[in-house]
PDB file of C-alpha atoms in Angstrom:
ATOM      1  CA  MET A  30      32.459  26.557 182.619  1.00  0.00           C
ATOM      2  CA  LYS A  31      34.937  23.822 181.778  1.00  0.00           C
ATOM      3  CA  PRO A  32      36.690  24.588 178.512  1.00  0.00           C
ATOM      4  CA  LEU A  33      36.649  22.068 175.687  1.00  0.00           C
ATOM      5  CA  ASN A  34      40.160  23.059 174.770  1.00  0.00           C
ATOM      6  CA  GLU A  35      42.710  25.470 176.165  1.00  0.00           C
ATOM      7  CA  MET A  36      46.143  26.923 175.471  1.00  0.00           C
ATOM      8  CA  GLU A  37      48.458  29.294 177.246  1.00  0.00           C
ATOM      9  CA  LEU A  38      51.637  31.116 176.333  1.00  0.00           C
ATOM     10  CA  TRP A  39      53.795  34.003 177.391  1.00  0.00           C
ATOM     11  CA  PHE A  40      56.298  36.109 175.516  1.00  0.00           C
ATOM     12  CA  GLU A  41      58.348  39.261 176.017  1.00  0.00           C
ATOM     13  CA  SER A  42      56.747  42.658 175.392  1.00  0.00           C
ATOM     14  CA  ARG A  43      58.772  43.381 172.263  1.00  0.00           C
ATOM     15  CA  SER A  44      56.896  44.943 169.368  1.00  0.00           C
ATOM     16  CA  SER A  45      58.227  42.192 167.077  1.00  0.00           C
ATOM     17  CA  ASN A  46      56.058  39.754 169.081  1.00  0.00           C
ATOM     18  CA  GLU A  47      52.786  41.508 168.171  1.00  0.00           C
ATOM     19  CA  GLY A  48      52.568  39.505 164.942  1.00  0.00           C
ATOM     20  CA  PHE A  49      53.524  36.306 166.734  1.00  0.00           C
ATOM     21  CA  ALA A  50      50.773  36.790 169.334  1.00  0.00           C
ATOM     22  CA  ARG A  51      47.899  37.306 166.901  1.00  0.00           C
ATOM     23  CA  SER A  52      49.142  34.498 164.632  1.00  0.00           C
ATOM     24  CA  ALA A  53      49.435  32.063 167.552  1.00  0.00           C
ATOM     25  CA  VAL A  54      45.896  32.813 168.748  1.00  0.00           C
ATOM     26  CA  SER A  55      44.461  32.577 165.247  1.00  0.00           C
ATOM     27  CA  ALA A  56      46.284  29.262 164.641  1.00  0.00           C
ATOM     28  CA  PHE A  57      44.712  27.811 167.803  1.00  0.00           C
ATOM     29  CA  ILE A  58      41.241  29.031 166.865  1.00  0.00           C
ATOM     30  CA  ALA A  59      41.539  27.691 163.316  1.00  0.00           C
ATOM     31  CA  GLN A  60      40.286  24.311 164.617  1.00  0.00           C
ATOM     32  CA  LEU A  61      36.811  25.854 164.926  1.00  0.00           C
ATOM     33  CA  ASP A  62      36.850  26.505 161.193  1.00  0.00           C
ATOM     34  CA  PRO A  63      36.036  30.207 161.526  1.00  0.00           C
ATOM     35  CA  THR A  64      35.297  32.399 158.539  1.00  0.00           C
ATOM     36  CA  ILE A  65      38.111  34.612 157.274  1.00  0.00           C
ATOM     37  CA  GLY A  66      36.199  37.578 158.700  1.00  0.00           C
ATOM     38  CA  GLU A  67      35.943  36.039 162.171  1.00  0.00           C
ATOM     39  CA  LEU A  68      39.611  35.119 162.171  1.00  0.00           C
ATOM     40  CA  ASN A  69      40.534  38.609 161.040  1.00  0.00           C
ATOM     41  CA  ASP A  70      38.367  40.121 163.817  1.00  0.00           C
ATOM     42  CA  ILE A  71      40.136  38.017 166.437  1.00  0.00           C
ATOM     43  CA  LYS A  72      43.598  38.793 165.059  1.00  0.00           C
ATOM     44  CA  THR A  73      42.816  42.507 165.091  1.00  0.00           C
ATOM     45  CA  ALA A  74      41.426  42.505 168.653  1.00  0.00           C
ATOM     46  CA  VAL A  75      44.409  40.491 169.964  1.00  0.00           C
ATOM     47  CA  SER A  76      46.818  42.793 168.163  1.00  0.00           C
ATOM     48  CA  GLU A  77      45.241  45.833 169.872  1.00  0.00           C
ATOM     49  CA  ALA A  78      45.394  44.258 173.336  1.00  0.00           C
ATOM     50  CA  VAL A  79      48.999  43.111 172.928  1.00  0.00           C
ATOM     51  CA  THR A  80      50.054  46.488 171.517  1.00  0.00           C
ATOM     52  CA  ASN A  81      48.584  48.148 174.619  1.00  0.00           C
ATOM     53  CA  CYS A  82      50.837  45.929 176.757  1.00  0.00           C
ATOM     54  CA  VAL A  83      53.909  46.801 174.667  1.00  0.00           C
ATOM     55  CA  VAL A  84      53.214  50.536 174.372  1.00  0.00           C
ATOM     56  CA  HIS A  85      51.627  51.329 177.734  1.00  0.00           C
ATOM     57  CA  ALA A  86      51.899  48.571 180.347  1.00  0.00           C
ATOM     58  CA  TYR A  87      55.617  47.992 179.878  1.00  0.00           C
ATOM     59  CA  ARG A  88      56.560  51.437 178.595  1.00  0.00           C
ATOM     60  CA  ASN A  89      60.384  51.654 178.321  1.00  0.00           C
ATOM     61  CA  THR A  90      60.796  48.210 179.864  1.00  0.00           C
ATOM     62  CA  ILE A  91      60.416  44.608 178.779  1.00  0.00           C
ATOM     63  CA  GLY A  92      58.036  42.389 180.704  1.00  0.00           C
ATOM     64  CA  ARG A  93      56.002  39.273 180.103  1.00  0.00           C
ATOM     65  CA  ILE A  94      52.666  39.187 178.319  1.00  0.00           C
ATOM     66  CA  TYR A  95      50.499  36.165 179.099  1.00  0.00           C
ATOM     67  CA  ILE A  96      47.789  34.865 176.793  1.00  0.00           C
ATOM     68  CA  ASN A  97      45.277  32.194 177.668  1.00  0.00           C
ATOM     69  CA  VAL A  98      42.714  30.992 175.148  1.00  0.00           C
ATOM     70  CA  LYS A  99      39.754  28.786 175.975  1.00  0.00           C
ATOM     71  CA  ILE A 100      37.298  27.223 173.576  1.00  0.00           C
ATOM     72  CA  THR A 101      34.029  26.639 175.391  1.00  0.00           C
ATOM     73  CA  GLU A 102      30.607  25.150 174.632  1.00  0.00           C
ATOM     74  CA  GLY A 103      28.910  26.652 171.594  1.00  0.00           C
ATOM     75  CA  ALA A 104      32.221  27.599 169.945  1.00  0.00           C
ATOM     76  CA  VAL A 105      32.680  30.584 172.244  1.00  0.00           C
ATOM     77  CA  VAL A 106      36.299  31.675 172.366  1.00  0.00           C
ATOM     78  CA  ILE A 107      37.578  33.389 175.508  1.00  0.00           C
ATOM     79  CA  ILE A 108      40.924  35.138 175.146  1.00  0.00           C
ATOM     80  CA  LYS A 109      42.653  36.494 178.222  1.00  0.00           C
ATOM     81  CA  ILE A 110      45.582  38.889 177.718  1.00  0.00           C
ATOM     82  CA  ARG A 111      47.404  39.759 180.902  1.00  0.00           C
ATOM     83  CA  ASP A 112      50.398  41.883 181.855  1.00  0.00           C
ATOM     84  CA  LYS A 113      52.146  42.822 185.078  1.00  0.00           C
ATOM     85  CA  GLY A 114      52.823  46.382 183.960  1.00  0.00           C
ATOM     86  CA  ILE A 115      51.865  49.827 185.230  1.00  0.00           C
ATOM     87  CA  GLY A 116      48.111  49.297 185.133  1.00  0.00           C
ATOM     88  CA  ILE A 117      45.376  51.773 184.206  1.00  0.00           C
ATOM     89  CA  GLU A 118      44.187  54.420 186.694  1.00  0.00           C
ATOM     90  CA  ASN A 119      40.915  55.093 184.948  1.00  0.00           C
ATOM     91  CA  VAL A 120      39.686  52.175 182.850  1.00  0.00           C
ATOM     92  CA  ALA A 121      36.512  53.932 181.663  1.00  0.00           C
ATOM     93  CA  GLN A 122      38.540  56.869 180.334  1.00  0.00           C
ATOM     94  CA  ALA A 123      41.112  54.559 178.700  1.00  0.00           C
ATOM     95  CA  MET A 124      38.291  52.821 176.855  1.00  0.00           C
ATOM     96  CA  GLU A 125      36.861  56.022 175.384  1.00  0.00           C
ATOM     97  CA  PRO A 126      37.417  56.208 171.624  1.00  0.00           C
ATOM     98  CA  LEU A 127      40.231  58.601 170.670  1.00  0.00           C
ATOM     99  CA  PHE A 128      41.593  58.779 174.228  1.00  0.00           C
ATOM    100  CA  THR A 129      45.337  58.180 174.131  1.00  0.00           C
ATOM    101  CA  THR A 130      48.280  58.901 176.365  1.00  0.00           C
ATOM    102  CA  ALA A 131      50.706  58.565 173.434  1.00  0.00           C
ATOM    103  CA  PRO A 132      49.597  60.947 170.659  1.00  0.00           C
ATOM    104  CA  SER A 133      53.196  61.735 169.675  1.00  0.00           C
ATOM    105  CA  GLU A 134      53.624  58.109 168.652  1.00  0.00           C
ATOM    106  CA  GLU A 135      50.537  58.352 166.464  1.00  0.00           C
ATOM    107  CA  ARG A 136      48.475  56.071 168.639  1.00  0.00           C
ATOM    108  CA  ALA A 137      44.976  56.735 167.345  1.00  0.00           C
ATOM    109  CA  GLY A 138      43.310  55.974 170.679  1.00  0.00           C
ATOM    110  CA  LEU A 139      41.155  53.323 169.057  1.00  0.00           C
ATOM    111  CA  GLY A 140      42.536  50.167 170.663  1.00  0.00           C
ATOM    112  CA  PHE A 141      39.612  49.410 172.978  1.00  0.00           C
ATOM    113  CA  ALA A 142      37.056  50.659 170.435  1.00  0.00           C
ATOM    114  CA  VAL A 143      38.432  48.152 167.931  1.00  0.00           C
ATOM    115  CA  MET A 144      38.393  45.346 170.517  1.00  0.00           C
ATOM    116  CA  GLN A 145      34.767  46.191 171.318  1.00  0.00           C
ATOM    117  CA  SER A 146      33.538  46.267 167.761  1.00  0.00           C
ATOM    118  CA  PHE A 147      35.533  43.211 166.645  1.00  0.00           C
ATOM    119  CA  THR A 148      34.453  40.892 169.480  1.00  0.00           C
ATOM    120  CA  ASP A 149      31.186  40.192 171.342  1.00  0.00           C
ATOM    121  CA  ASN A 150      32.426  41.256 174.760  1.00  0.00           C
ATOM    122  CA  VAL A 151      35.429  43.047 176.281  1.00  0.00           C
ATOM    123  CA  ASN A 152      36.199  43.010 179.972  1.00  0.00           C
ATOM    124  CA  VAL A 153      39.072  45.005 181.477  1.00  0.00           C
ATOM    125  CA  ARG A 154      40.416  44.655 184.983  1.00  0.00           C
ATOM    126  CA  SER A 155      43.357  46.714 186.113  1.00  0.00           C
ATOM    127  CA  SER A 156      45.169  47.637 189.288  1.00  0.00           C
ATOM    128  CA  PRO A 157      47.660  50.491 189.055  1.00  0.00           C
ATOM    129  CA  GLY A 158      51.168  49.226 189.687  1.00  0.00           C
ATOM    130  CA  LYS A 159      50.137  45.595 189.348  1.00  0.00           C
ATOM    131  CA  GLY A 160      48.905  45.112 185.819  1.00  0.00           C
ATOM    132  CA  THR A 161      45.955  44.705 183.516  1.00  0.00           C
ATOM    133  CA  THR A 162      43.853  41.799 182.280  1.00  0.00           C
ATOM    134  CA  VAL A 163      41.748  42.086 179.139  1.00  0.00           C
ATOM    135  CA  ILE A 164      39.215  39.356 178.423  1.00  0.00           C
ATOM    136  CA  LEU A 165      37.819  39.108 174.910  1.00  0.00           C
ATOM    137  CA  LYS A 166      34.880  36.860 174.069  1.00  0.00           C
ATOM    138  CA  LYS A 167      33.725  35.928 170.625  1.00  0.00           C
ATOM    139  CA  ARG A 168      31.365  33.281 169.341  1.00  0.00           C
ATOM    140  CA  ILE A 169      32.458  31.540 166.193  1.00  0.00           C
ATOM    141  CA  SER A 170      29.310  31.109 164.181  1.00  0.00           C
ATOM    142  CA  ARG A 171      29.973  28.619 161.478  1.00  0.00           C
ATOM    143  CA  ARG A 172      30.431  25.124 162.794  1.00  0.00           C
ATOM    144  CA  VAL A 173      29.697  22.901 165.743  1.00  0.00           C
ATOM    145  CA  TYR A 174      32.843  22.075 167.671  1.00  0.00           C
ATOM    146  CA  ASN A 175      33.520  18.352 167.536  1.00  0.00           C
ATOM    147  CA  GLY A 176      37.071  18.137 168.876  1.00  0.00           C
TER     148      GLY A 176
ATOM    149  CA  MET B  14      57.713  44.062 154.269  1.00  0.00           C
ATOM    150  CA  ILE B  15      58.756  45.331 150.843  1.00  0.00           C
ATOM    151  CA  ASN B  16      57.182  48.656 150.014  1.00  0.00           C
ATOM    152  CA  ARG B  17      57.353  50.275 146.619  1.00  0.00           C
ATOM    153  CA  VAL B  18      57.198  53.896 145.671  1.00  0.00           C
ATOM    154  CA  SER B  19      56.452  55.464 142.301  1.00  0.00           C
ATOM    155  CA  PHE B  20      56.168  59.006 141.021  1.00  0.00           C
ATOM    156  CA  ASN B  21      53.931  60.556 138.423  1.00  0.00           C
ATOM    157  CA  GLU B  22      54.436  64.300 138.053  1.00  0.00           C
ATOM    158  CA  ASN B  23      53.556  65.729 141.471  1.00  0.00           C
ATOM    159  CA  GLU B  24      51.934  62.544 142.669  1.00  0.00           C
ATOM    160  CA  MET B  25      53.697  59.990 144.826  1.00  0.00           C
ATOM    161  CA  THR B  26      52.280  56.505 145.261  1.00  0.00           C
ATOM    162  CA  TYR B  27      53.514  54.466 148.179  1.00  0.00           C
ATOM    163  CA  ARG B  28      52.505  50.823 148.027  1.00  0.00           C
ATOM    164  CA  LEU B  29      52.498  49.192 151.447  1.00  0.00           C
ATOM    165  CA  SER B  30      52.630  45.443 151.890  1.00  0.00           C
ATOM    166  CA  GLY B  31      52.244  42.698 154.462  1.00  0.00           C
ATOM    167  CA  GLU B  32      50.868  43.306 157.939  1.00  0.00           C
ATOM    168  CA  ILE B  33      50.594  46.810 159.392  1.00  0.00           C
ATOM    169  CA  ASP B  34      50.803  46.904 163.161  1.00  0.00           C
ATOM    170  CA  HIS B  35      52.554  49.034 165.782  1.00  0.00           C
ATOM    171  CA  HIS B  36      55.834  47.252 164.976  1.00  0.00           C
ATOM    172  CA  SER B  37      55.823  47.653 161.191  1.00  0.00           C
ATOM    173  CA  ALA B  38      54.081  51.055 161.085  1.00  0.00           C
ATOM    174  CA  LYS B  39      57.132  52.719 162.596  1.00  0.00           C
ATOM    175  CA  THR B  40      59.403  51.806 159.661  1.00  0.00           C
ATOM    176  CA  ALA B  41      56.766  52.709 157.073  1.00  0.00           C
ATOM    177  CA  ARG B  42      56.147  56.058 158.790  1.00  0.00           C
ATOM    178  CA  GLU B  43      59.843  56.985 158.758  1.00  0.00           C
ATOM    179  CA  LEU B  44      60.255  55.988 155.102  1.00  0.00           C
ATOM    180  CA  ILE B  45      57.151  57.828 153.906  1.00  0.00           C
ATOM    181  CA  ASP B  46      57.968  60.968 155.888  1.00  0.00           C
ATOM    182  CA  SER B  47      61.494  61.208 154.553  1.00  0.00           C
ATOM    183  CA  LEU B  48      60.117  60.803 151.006  1.00  0.00           C
ATOM    184  CA  ILE B  49      57.499  63.525 151.597  1.00  0.00           C
ATOM    185  CA  GLN B  50      60.175  65.887 152.844  1.00  0.00           C
ATOM    186  CA  GLN B  51      62.503  65.133 149.906  1.00  0.00           C
ATOM    187  CA  LYS B  52      59.973  65.135 147.093  1.00  0.00           C
ATOM    188  CA  LYS B  53      57.217  67.400 148.422  1.00  0.00           C
ATOM    189  CA  PRO B  54      54.502  65.742 146.323  1.00  0.00           C
ATOM    190  CA  SER B  55      51.166  67.534 145.969  1.00  0.00           C
ATOM    191  CA  VAL B  56      49.316  64.211 146.190  1.00  0.00           C
ATOM    192  CA  LEU B  57      50.330  61.203 148.271  1.00  0.00           C
ATOM    193  CA  LYS B  58      48.584  57.961 147.419  1.00  0.00           C
ATOM    194  CA  LEU B  59      48.839  55.178 149.962  1.00  0.00           C
ATOM    195  CA  ASP B  60      48.132  51.944 148.124  1.00  0.00           C
ATOM    196  CA  PHE B  61      46.863  49.102 150.336  1.00  0.00           C
ATOM    197  CA  SER B  62      46.598  46.421 147.591  1.00  0.00           C
ATOM    198  CA  ASP B  63      49.197  44.155 149.193  1.00  0.00           C
ATOM    199  CA  VAL B  64      48.276  44.701 152.835  1.00  0.00           C
ATOM    200  CA  SER B  65      46.941  41.502 154.365  1.00  0.00           C
ATOM    201  CA  PHE B  66      46.318  42.772 157.902  1.00  0.00           C
ATOM    202  CA  MET B  67      46.022  46.090 159.678  1.00  0.00           C
ATOM    203  CA  ASP B  68      45.141  47.149 163.220  1.00  0.00           C
ATOM    204  CA  SER B  69      44.582  50.667 164.598  1.00  0.00           C
ATOM    205  CA  SER B  70      48.288  51.430 164.124  1.00  0.00           C
ATOM    206  CA  GLY B  71      47.459  51.677 160.421  1.00  0.00           C
ATOM    207  CA  ILE B  72      44.846  54.318 161.244  1.00  0.00           C
ATOM    208  CA  GLY B  73      47.494  56.280 163.126  1.00  0.00           C
ATOM    209  CA  LEU B  74      49.787  55.937 160.105  1.00  0.00           C
ATOM    210  CA  ILE B  75      47.125  57.292 157.734  1.00  0.00           C
ATOM    211  CA  MET B  76      46.030  60.129 160.046  1.00  0.00           C
ATOM    212  CA  GLY B  77      49.623  61.209 160.626  1.00  0.00           C
ATOM    213  CA  ARG B  78      50.356  61.326 156.874  1.00  0.00           C
ATOM    214  CA  TYR B  79      47.059  63.152 156.309  1.00  0.00           C
ATOM    215  CA  ARG B  80      48.176  65.865 158.718  1.00  0.00           C
ATOM    216  CA  MET B  81      51.636  66.014 157.222  1.00  0.00           C
ATOM    217  CA  MET B  82      50.349  66.370 153.653  1.00  0.00           C
ATOM    218  CA  HIS B  83      48.014  69.156 154.765  1.00  0.00           C
ATOM    219  CA  LEU B  84      50.930  70.911 156.400  1.00  0.00           C
ATOM    220  CA  TYR B  85      52.643  70.996 153.000  1.00  0.00           C
ATOM    221  CA  GLY B  86      49.433  72.045 151.275  1.00  0.00           C
ATOM    222  CA  GLY B  87      49.034  68.637 149.660  1.00  0.00           C
ATOM    223  CA  GLU B  88      46.448  65.897 149.626  1.00  0.00           C
ATOM    224  CA  LEU B  89      46.326  62.333 150.864  1.00  0.00           C
ATOM    225  CA  CYS B  90      44.481  59.553 149.167  1.00  0.00           C
ATOM    226  CA  VAL B  91      44.041  55.961 150.386  1.00  0.00           C
ATOM    227  CA  VAL B  92      43.585  53.557 147.482  1.00  0.00           C
ATOM    228  CA  ASN B  93      42.904  49.872 146.811  1.00  0.00           C
ATOM    229  CA  VAL B  94      41.643  48.920 150.255  1.00  0.00           C
ATOM    230  CA  PRO B  95      41.151  45.126 150.363  1.00  0.00           C
ATOM    231  CA  ASP B  96      37.849  43.737 151.717  1.00  0.00           C
ATOM    232  CA  GLN B  97      39.398  42.529 154.980  1.00  0.00           C
ATOM    233  CA  LEU B  98      40.550  46.066 155.854  1.00  0.00           C
ATOM    234  CA  GLU B  99      37.262  47.855 155.166  1.00  0.00           C
ATOM    235  CA  LYS B 100      35.860  47.226 158.639  1.00  0.00           C
ATOM    236  CA  ILE B 101      38.746  48.897 160.449  1.00  0.00           C
ATOM    237  CA  MET B 102      39.072  51.714 157.906  1.00  0.00           C
ATOM    238  CA  PHE B 103      35.441  52.731 158.330  1.00  0.00           C
ATOM    239  CA  LEU B 104      35.311  52.182 162.092  1.00  0.00           C
ATOM    240  CA  SER B 105      38.073  54.753 162.423  1.00  0.00           C
ATOM    241  CA  GLY B 106      36.054  57.567 160.867  1.00  0.00           C
ATOM    242  CA  LEU B 107      38.459  57.774 157.922  1.00  0.00           C
ATOM    243  CA  GLY B 108      35.447  57.246 155.677  1.00  0.00           C
ATOM    244  CA  ALA B 109      34.060  60.630 156.740  1.00  0.00           C
ATOM    245  CA  LEU B 110      37.364  62.323 155.969  1.00  0.00           C
ATOM    246  CA  GLY B 111      36.891  61.484 152.288  1.00  0.00           C
ATOM    247  CA  VAL B 112      40.392  60.170 151.757  1.00  0.00           C
ATOM    248  CA  ILE B 113      39.432  56.596 150.881  1.00  0.00           C
ATOM    249  CA  GLU B 114      38.932  55.750 147.236  1.00  0.00           C
ATOM    250  CA  LYS B 115      36.967  52.628 146.465  1.00  0.00           C
ATOM    251  CA  LYS B 116      38.692  49.705 144.820  1.00  0.00           C
ATOM    252  CA  GLY B 117      39.424  50.063 141.144  1.00  0.00           C
ATOM    253  CA  GLU B 118      39.038  53.826 141.224  1.00  0.00           C
ATOM    254  CA  ALA B 119      42.665  54.419 141.997  1.00  0.00           C
ATOM    255  CA  TYR B 120      43.828  54.425 138.441  1.00  0.00           C
ATOM    256  CA  GLU B 121      42.327  56.178 135.488  1.00  0.00           C
ATOM    257  CA  THR B 122      40.422  53.878 133.220  1.00  0.00           C
ATOM    258  CA  VAL B 123      40.091  54.455 129.527  1.00  0.00           C
ATOM    259  CA  GLU B 124      36.671  53.678 128.114  1.00  0.00           C
TER     260      GLU B 124
END
């Protein structure tokens, strides 16, 4: 489906960029006039996905995190968060609530669970050694897009 | 992020502020833990009044302090949770742990 509007950015996998990433996505989506709750849901889901890239994909290294956001018909927002890091061997296991490979860093193991409950759809594709792509979809309910 | 700490007998209140994510949780964790070790409070209150955003890193921060307080035989209490944080707080199962006080119940009120 052809997007009505689209943006793309990349940044380094430094933890200081986690706030930048969720703010940038929420600033782009603001044009749909979402509710505070919807915006907060999107910020939280993006924050989880980006943190996964920082903590797991590029563990002990710095790499690039790519974000692409599309606004499509019916005010559906599609957010793609991609890295070229280590990848996930077992995606189903990684998505289980409370599963974490970093308990010593107090990772609660809730990243994917939060993404799933804060958006309408989460899709994860990963190849070990090559990287991971997370696609989040959420419909913004309030207004008709007229941009 | 400017966090404030206050003491009342054996109770320590740590007031977090701003956005809590993986980046900022690290600093808060180190500060709170060094205060727990120094002061050994019997009750630690984490006050979320001034927190505008939190992701699951905040859950890790709370759970970690919960465990630490229990290790010292103390209690943890999460107070003044703003509306926008309720969803993530309750999704995490923290609600079942009984550490979250509803808004306005954090301080004693005099009738």
